[in-house]
Short mmCIF file of C-alpha atoms in Angstrom, two decimals:
data_model
loop_
_atom_site.label_atom_id
_atom_site.label_comp_id
_atom_site.label_asym_id
_atom_site.label_seq_id
_atom_site.Cartn_x
_atom_site.Cartn_y
_atom_site.Cartn_z
CA MET A 942 -14.47 10.04 -22.50
CA ALA A 943 -14.03 6.33 -21.93
CA VAL A 944 -12.23 5.08 -18.87
CA THR A 945 -9.86 2.19 -19.58
CA TRP A 946 -7.18 0.28 -17.70
CA ALA A 947 -4.13 -0.34 -19.86
CA GLY A 948 -0.44 -1.08 -19.51
CA ALA A 949 2.21 1.62 -19.34
CA PRO A 950 5.23 -0.42 -20.54
CA ILE A 951 8.44 -0.44 -18.51
CA THR A 952 10.93 -0.71 -21.37
CA ASN A 953 14.16 -0.59 -19.36
CA PRO A 954 14.91 -4.24 -18.46
CA ASN A 955 16.60 -3.14 -15.23
CA LEU A 956 13.31 -1.62 -14.09
CA GLN A 957 11.09 -4.59 -14.92
CA LEU A 958 10.38 -5.44 -11.30
CA THR A 959 7.34 -6.49 -9.30
CA TYR A 960 5.79 -3.16 -8.31
CA VAL A 961 4.34 -3.77 -4.87
CA SER A 962 3.18 -0.33 -3.75
CA ALA A 963 2.28 3.06 -5.17
CA THR A 964 1.26 6.38 -3.70
CA TRP A 965 -0.22 9.65 -5.00
CA THR A 966 0.59 13.21 -4.04
CA PRO A 967 -2.19 15.77 -3.54
CA SER A 968 -1.23 17.36 -6.89
CA GLY A 969 -1.62 14.12 -8.86
CA ASP A 970 1.96 12.90 -9.20
CA VAL A 971 2.32 9.19 -8.51
CA PHE A 972 5.25 7.12 -7.22
CA ALA A 973 5.80 3.34 -7.35
CA CYS A 974 8.43 1.02 -5.86
CA GLY A 975 9.44 -2.50 -6.77
CA LEU A 976 11.01 -5.79 -5.73
CA GLY A 977 13.45 -7.68 -7.93
CA ASN A 978 17.19 -7.40 -8.44
CA MET A 979 17.48 -3.84 -7.11
CA GLY A 980 15.61 -1.17 -5.18
CA VAL A 981 13.79 1.34 -7.39
CA VAL A 982 11.37 4.24 -7.00
CA LEU A 983 9.62 5.50 -10.13
CA LYS A 984 7.67 8.73 -10.59
CA SER A 985 4.99 9.74 -13.08
CA THR A 986 3.76 13.28 -13.61
CA ASN A 987 1.10 12.31 -16.17
CA TYR A 988 -1.08 9.95 -14.12
CA GLY A 989 0.96 6.84 -14.86
CA VAL A 990 1.29 7.09 -18.64
CA THR A 991 5.11 7.37 -18.51
CA TRP A 992 7.56 6.81 -15.66
CA THR A 993 10.96 8.19 -14.63
CA GLN A 994 13.38 6.62 -12.16
CA VAL A 995 14.01 8.92 -9.19
CA TYR A 996 15.88 6.50 -6.91
CA SER A 997 17.71 3.20 -7.25
CA SER A 998 20.13 1.09 -5.26
CA SER A 999 21.88 -2.05 -6.47
CA SER A 1000 22.90 -2.97 -2.92
CA ILE A 1001 19.35 -4.11 -2.06
CA THR A 1002 16.93 -6.42 -3.85
CA GLY A 1003 13.84 -4.30 -3.54
CA LEU A 1004 11.78 -1.60 -1.89
CA GLN A 1005 8.25 -1.89 -0.52
CA GLY A 1006 5.66 -0.20 1.67
CA LEU A 1007 5.87 3.13 -0.16
CA SER A 1008 3.72 5.88 1.36
CA SER A 1009 3.29 9.63 1.19
CA GLY A 1010 1.60 12.25 3.30
CA ALA A 1011 1.09 15.99 3.28
CA VAL A 1012 1.91 17.37 6.73
CA THR A 1013 -0.50 20.06 7.86
CA ALA A 1014 2.03 22.08 9.88
CA ASP A 1015 4.42 22.86 7.01
CA GLY A 1016 2.38 21.94 3.93
CA VAL A 1017 5.15 19.66 2.64
CA THR A 1018 4.51 16.22 1.14
CA TYR A 1019 6.86 13.56 2.52
CA TYR A 1020 7.58 10.07 1.16
CA MET A 1021 8.69 6.92 2.98
CA VAL A 1022 9.78 3.47 1.80
CA VAL A 1023 11.60 0.45 3.31
CA ASP A 1024 13.91 -2.15 1.81
CA ASP A 1025 12.94 -5.81 1.79
CA ALA A 1026 15.88 -7.29 3.70
CA GLU A 1027 18.00 -4.96 5.82
CA GLY A 1028 15.28 -2.97 7.58
CA ARG A 1029 16.41 0.36 6.21
CA THR A 1030 14.01 3.27 5.81
CA TYR A 1031 14.37 5.92 3.12
CA MET A 1032 12.59 9.26 2.83
CA SER A 1033 12.11 12.14 0.45
CA SER A 1034 10.03 15.30 0.34
CA GLY A 1035 8.68 17.91 -2.04
CA THR A 1036 9.07 16.68 -5.61
CA GLY A 1037 10.49 13.33 -4.48
CA GLN A 1038 13.65 13.62 -6.55
CA VAL A 1039 16.18 13.21 -3.71
CA TRP A 1040 16.10 10.24 -1.32
CA GLN A 1041 18.12 9.50 1.80
CA GLU A 1042 18.39 6.71 4.35
CA VAL A 1043 16.95 7.80 7.71
CA ASN A 1044 17.02 4.57 9.73
CA SER A 1045 18.40 1.04 9.84
CA ALA A 1046 16.26 -1.17 12.05
CA GLY A 1047 18.22 -4.38 11.52
CA VAL A 1048 14.97 -6.32 11.11
CA TYR A 1049 12.71 -7.00 8.14
CA LEU A 1050 10.29 -4.13 7.50
CA SER A 1051 7.25 -4.39 5.27
CA SER A 1052 5.37 -1.11 5.16
CA THR A 1053 5.13 2.56 6.14
CA ALA A 1054 2.52 5.28 6.63
CA ILE A 1055 2.64 9.05 7.18
CA GLY A 1056 -0.06 11.04 8.98
CA THR A 1057 -1.06 14.66 8.57
CA ASN A 1058 0.43 15.48 11.99
CA GLY A 1059 3.90 14.53 10.72
CA TYR A 1060 4.25 11.15 12.41
CA ALA A 1061 5.55 8.30 10.25
CA PHE A 1062 5.27 4.60 11.09
CA ALA A 1063 7.24 1.60 9.85
CA VAL A 1064 6.20 -1.98 10.66
CA GLY A 1065 7.65 -5.43 10.16
CA PHE A 1066 8.98 -8.63 11.71
CA ASP A 1067 8.97 -9.54 15.42
CA ASP A 1068 6.21 -7.08 16.39
CA THR A 1069 8.35 -4.23 15.10
CA ILE A 1070 6.53 -0.90 15.06
CA LEU A 1071 8.63 2.25 14.77
CA ARG A 1072 7.58 5.91 14.86
CA ALA A 1073 9.40 9.08 13.81
CA SER A 1074 8.43 12.69 13.22
CA TYR A 1075 8.85 15.24 10.44
CA PRO A 1076 10.84 16.96 9.04
CA SER A 1077 13.96 14.81 9.44
CA PHE A 1078 12.46 11.42 10.44
CA ASN A 1079 15.88 10.45 11.79
CA SER A 1080 14.86 9.33 15.29
CA TRP A 1081 12.69 6.20 15.40
CA ALA A 1082 11.08 5.07 18.65
CA PRO A 1083 9.77 1.51 19.22
CA LYS A 1084 6.00 1.28 19.68
CA SER A 1085 5.41 -2.48 19.75
CA THR A 1086 2.08 -4.00 20.79
CA GLY A 1087 3.56 -6.60 23.14
CA ASP A 1088 1.50 -9.35 21.51
CA VAL A 1089 2.70 -12.71 22.85
CA ASP A 1090 2.64 -14.27 19.37
CA ILE A 1091 5.22 -11.71 18.15
CA PRO A 1092 3.48 -11.23 14.79
CA LEU A 1093 4.92 -10.09 11.49
CA TRP A 1094 3.18 -6.83 10.64
CA LEU A 1095 2.48 -6.55 6.92
CA ASP A 1096 0.83 -3.15 6.56
CA VAL A 1097 -0.03 0.03 8.45
CA SER A 1098 -2.47 2.85 7.76
CA THR A 1099 -3.07 6.22 9.40
CA PRO A 1100 -4.87 9.31 8.09
CA ASP A 1101 -3.77 11.70 10.82
CA GLY A 1102 -0.82 10.05 12.61
CA ILE A 1103 -3.02 9.64 15.69
CA ASN A 1104 -5.43 6.89 14.67
CA VAL A 1105 -3.42 3.94 13.38
CA ILE A 1106 -4.30 0.41 12.22
CA ILE A 1107 -1.77 -2.39 11.68
CA VAL A 1108 -2.41 -5.84 10.17
CA GLY A 1109 -0.31 -8.96 9.85
CA THR A 1110 0.07 -12.71 10.10
CA GLY A 1111 -2.27 -14.94 12.07
CA GLY A 1112 -5.23 -12.65 11.47
CA LYS A 1113 -3.73 -10.05 13.75
CA VAL A 1114 -5.08 -6.51 13.71
CA TYR A 1115 -4.32 -3.80 16.26
CA TYR A 1116 -5.42 -0.20 16.45
CA SER A 1117 -4.26 2.86 18.34
CA ALA A 1118 -5.94 6.20 19.04
CA ASN A 1119 -2.85 7.87 20.51
CA SER A 1120 -0.16 7.65 17.80
CA GLY A 1121 0.94 4.16 18.77
CA ASN A 1122 1.66 4.88 22.43
CA SER A 1123 -0.76 2.07 23.28
CA TRP A 1124 -2.46 -0.61 21.20
CA THR A 1125 -5.69 -2.61 21.38
CA ALA A 1126 -6.34 -5.87 19.55
CA GLY A 1127 -9.20 -5.87 17.06
CA SER A 1128 -11.41 -8.78 16.03
CA SER A 1129 -10.50 -9.45 12.39
CA GLY A 1130 -12.62 -12.54 11.77
CA THR A 1131 -9.75 -14.55 10.29
CA SER A 1132 -6.70 -16.54 11.36
CA GLY A 1133 -4.97 -16.07 8.01
CA SER A 1134 -2.52 -13.38 7.01
CA ILE A 1135 -3.93 -9.90 6.39
CA TYR A 1136 -1.74 -8.23 3.78
CA CYS A 1137 -3.10 -4.71 3.38
CA VAL A 1138 -5.19 -2.08 5.14
CA SER A 1139 -6.33 1.37 4.07
CA HIS A 1140 -8.34 4.16 5.66
CA ALA A 1141 -11.01 5.99 3.68
CA GLY A 1142 -9.36 9.34 3.03
CA PRO A 1143 -9.51 11.58 6.09
CA SER A 1144 -11.81 9.24 8.05
CA THR A 1145 -10.23 8.08 11.30
CA THR A 1146 -12.72 5.23 11.82
CA PHE A 1147 -13.52 3.70 8.42
CA ALA A 1148 -11.00 1.33 6.83
CA MET A 1149 -10.83 -1.86 4.79
CA ALA A 1150 -8.38 -4.76 4.92
CA ALA A 1151 -7.69 -7.74 2.65
CA GLY A 1152 -5.66 -10.93 2.87
CA GLU A 1153 -5.35 -14.59 2.05
CA SER A 1154 -8.17 -17.09 1.40
CA GLY A 1155 -10.47 -14.38 0.06
CA TYR A 1156 -10.40 -12.34 3.26
CA LEU A 1157 -11.92 -8.88 2.83
CA ALA A 1158 -13.33 -6.84 5.71
CA LYS A 1159 -14.17 -3.32 6.83
CA THR A 1160 -14.21 -1.50 10.13
CA GLN A 1161 -16.32 1.52 11.02
CA ASP A 1162 -15.02 1.99 14.55
CA GLY A 1163 -11.31 2.53 13.98
CA GLY A 1164 -10.25 -1.12 13.99
CA SER A 1165 -12.04 -2.79 16.89
CA THR A 1166 -14.64 -4.79 14.96
CA TRP A 1167 -14.49 -5.95 11.36
CA SER A 1168 -17.36 -6.98 9.07
CA LEU A 1169 -16.60 -9.53 6.36
CA MET A 1170 -17.28 -8.69 2.71
CA THR A 1171 -17.18 -10.77 -0.47
CA ALA A 1172 -15.52 -9.77 -3.74
CA HIS A 1173 -12.95 -12.18 -5.23
CA SER A 1174 -13.08 -15.99 -5.31
CA SER A 1175 -10.59 -18.29 -3.62
CA ASN A 1176 -8.82 -18.60 -7.00
CA TYR A 1177 -7.42 -15.11 -6.41
CA THR A 1178 -5.11 -13.67 -3.77
CA VAL A 1179 -4.50 -10.17 -2.42
CA ARG A 1180 -0.93 -9.21 -1.58
CA PHE A 1181 1.08 -6.14 -0.65
CA ARG A 1182 -0.78 -2.81 -0.91
CA ALA A 1183 -3.65 -3.79 -3.18
CA ILE A 1184 -6.64 -2.06 -1.59
CA SER A 1185 -7.38 1.62 -2.11
CA LEU A 1186 -10.25 3.68 -0.70
CA LEU A 1187 -11.46 6.97 -2.15
CA SER A 1188 -14.25 7.41 0.39
CA THR A 1189 -16.39 5.42 2.80
CA THR A 1190 -18.47 4.28 -0.17
CA GLU A 1191 -15.98 3.91 -3.06
CA ALA A 1192 -13.07 1.46 -2.86
CA TYR A 1193 -10.91 -0.66 -5.19
CA LEU A 1194 -9.23 -4.05 -4.77
CA GLY A 1195 -6.51 -5.68 -6.90
CA VAL A 1196 -5.99 -9.46 -6.98
CA PHE A 1197 -3.87 -12.04 -8.81
CA LYS A 1198 -4.76 -15.59 -9.73
CA ASP A 1199 -3.64 -18.87 -8.21
CA PRO A 1200 -0.82 -20.14 -10.50
CA ASN A 1201 -2.32 -23.64 -10.32
CA VAL A 1202 -5.60 -22.50 -11.86
CA ASN A 1203 -5.77 -22.12 -15.64
CA GLY A 1204 -8.24 -20.42 -17.95
CA ILE A 1205 -8.92 -17.33 -15.85
CA PRO A 1206 -7.50 -13.77 -16.05
CA PHE A 1207 -4.13 -13.21 -14.40
CA GLY A 1208 -5.28 -10.10 -12.56
CA LEU A 1209 -8.59 -8.48 -11.64
CA ILE A 1210 -9.57 -5.11 -10.22
CA TYR A 1211 -12.80 -4.80 -8.25
CA ARG A 1212 -14.78 -1.70 -7.30
CA THR A 1213 -17.49 -0.97 -4.76
CA ILE A 1214 -19.57 2.20 -4.62
CA ASP A 1215 -21.77 1.19 -1.70
CA GLY A 1216 -19.23 0.79 1.08
CA GLY A 1217 -18.44 -2.83 0.30
CA SER A 1218 -21.93 -4.32 0.19
CA THR A 1219 -21.41 -5.25 -3.47
CA TRP A 1220 -18.30 -5.44 -5.64
CA SER A 1221 -17.97 -5.56 -9.43
CA ILE A 1222 -15.04 -6.30 -11.75
CA VAL A 1223 -13.85 -3.14 -13.52
CA ALA A 1224 -10.70 -4.56 -15.13
CA SER A 1225 -9.49 -7.97 -16.28
CA LEU A 1226 -5.76 -7.76 -16.95
CA SER A 1227 -3.02 -9.82 -18.58
CA ALA A 1228 -0.66 -9.75 -15.59
CA GLU A 1229 -0.88 -10.40 -11.87
CA ILE A 1230 -1.81 -7.35 -9.80
CA TYR A 1231 0.32 -6.85 -6.69
CA SER A 1232 -0.54 -3.28 -5.74
CA LEU A 1233 -3.24 -0.71 -6.37
CA SER A 1234 -3.54 2.99 -5.63
CA MET A 1235 -6.35 5.29 -6.75
CA TYR A 1236 -6.17 9.08 -7.06
CA SER A 1237 -9.79 9.46 -8.16
CA THR A 1238 -12.47 7.49 -9.98
CA SER A 1239 -10.74 8.45 -13.23
CA TYR A 1240 -7.08 7.98 -12.28
CA GLY A 1241 -5.27 5.05 -10.69
CA VAL A 1242 -2.26 2.75 -11.03
CA ALA A 1243 -1.75 -0.96 -10.42
CA GLY A 1244 1.64 -2.62 -10.03
CA SER A 1245 2.09 -5.92 -11.82
CA SER A 1246 4.38 -8.89 -12.21
CA PRO A 1247 7.92 -8.30 -13.52
CA GLY A 1248 8.68 -7.83 -17.18
CA THR A 1249 5.29 -6.40 -18.09
CA ALA A 1250 4.01 -2.97 -17.10
CA ILE A 1251 2.47 -0.73 -14.52
CA PHE A 1252 -1.21 -0.55 -15.39
CA ALA A 1253 -2.89 2.84 -15.34
CA ILE A 1254 -6.38 4.18 -15.74
CA VAL A 1255 -6.42 7.33 -17.88
CA PRO A 1256 -9.62 8.86 -19.32
CA GLY A 1257 -9.80 8.60 -23.10
CA LYS A 1258 -6.30 7.14 -23.53
CA MET A 1259 -5.25 3.59 -24.40
CA LEU A 1260 -1.63 3.11 -23.39
CA LEU A 1261 -1.09 -0.10 -25.31
#
């Protein structure tokens, strides 16, 4: 069957937000969260073809940094997301139908990650790094790097809750091999903002990161050294959680175009199957791509600009 990226329309005008992160469960359900005039979490049980609202709050203007993780000790899948202004963290578990606030940091938070050991991390402004543990996630301990530049952390990734990588403004990247109890600065190769980072499945050492000015890099040593790669041109930008790795060889990248440049596609999705040595365009889309999350080579979702759709890849099915 053919594999095609197509839009899954968001028909409810209240839900036409900018979907900035998405996450898959081990069973193939997918969740997405958005920024706009309210905070929303959507869920799809058919690989992104249709979506149902499972959480919303009109008291905030958006949610971001959505993550999920199956904890080895109890076999439960947990979900974590933060709001875009008040520094509040929300969690859910199991089917993801019930959400609750578990922390209010009082500082801007941008992203979360959950490891298989049950540790969750939330990162954000002023070198804020917080850690909590399953099942309640109601006690968050500060785990800041102490960096003198007091960076804004934009994303965090951990496969196991022990090995952690964080990225942010000023080309900052730090890594930890002890659940954030201590941090070491990595050499990112850029002074620009790094917006997203993702480990390759269960690997604790292989990850990729992307950011402004065409920055795209990979590490094979857990975050210490980063090798630059080339995929998109400077006419395109990566933001939010727009890089997704299926393995150490197969990865995907979503980008959106510079608004000052005309005559080119609004959004592109790239793929590599050789660990980042070469990248090829697998989708040219009619809306900006702000997030990307792959479940497999055949299934994935990409969050887009408001008022359009969440794009999905579904074998043999055109959604529009």
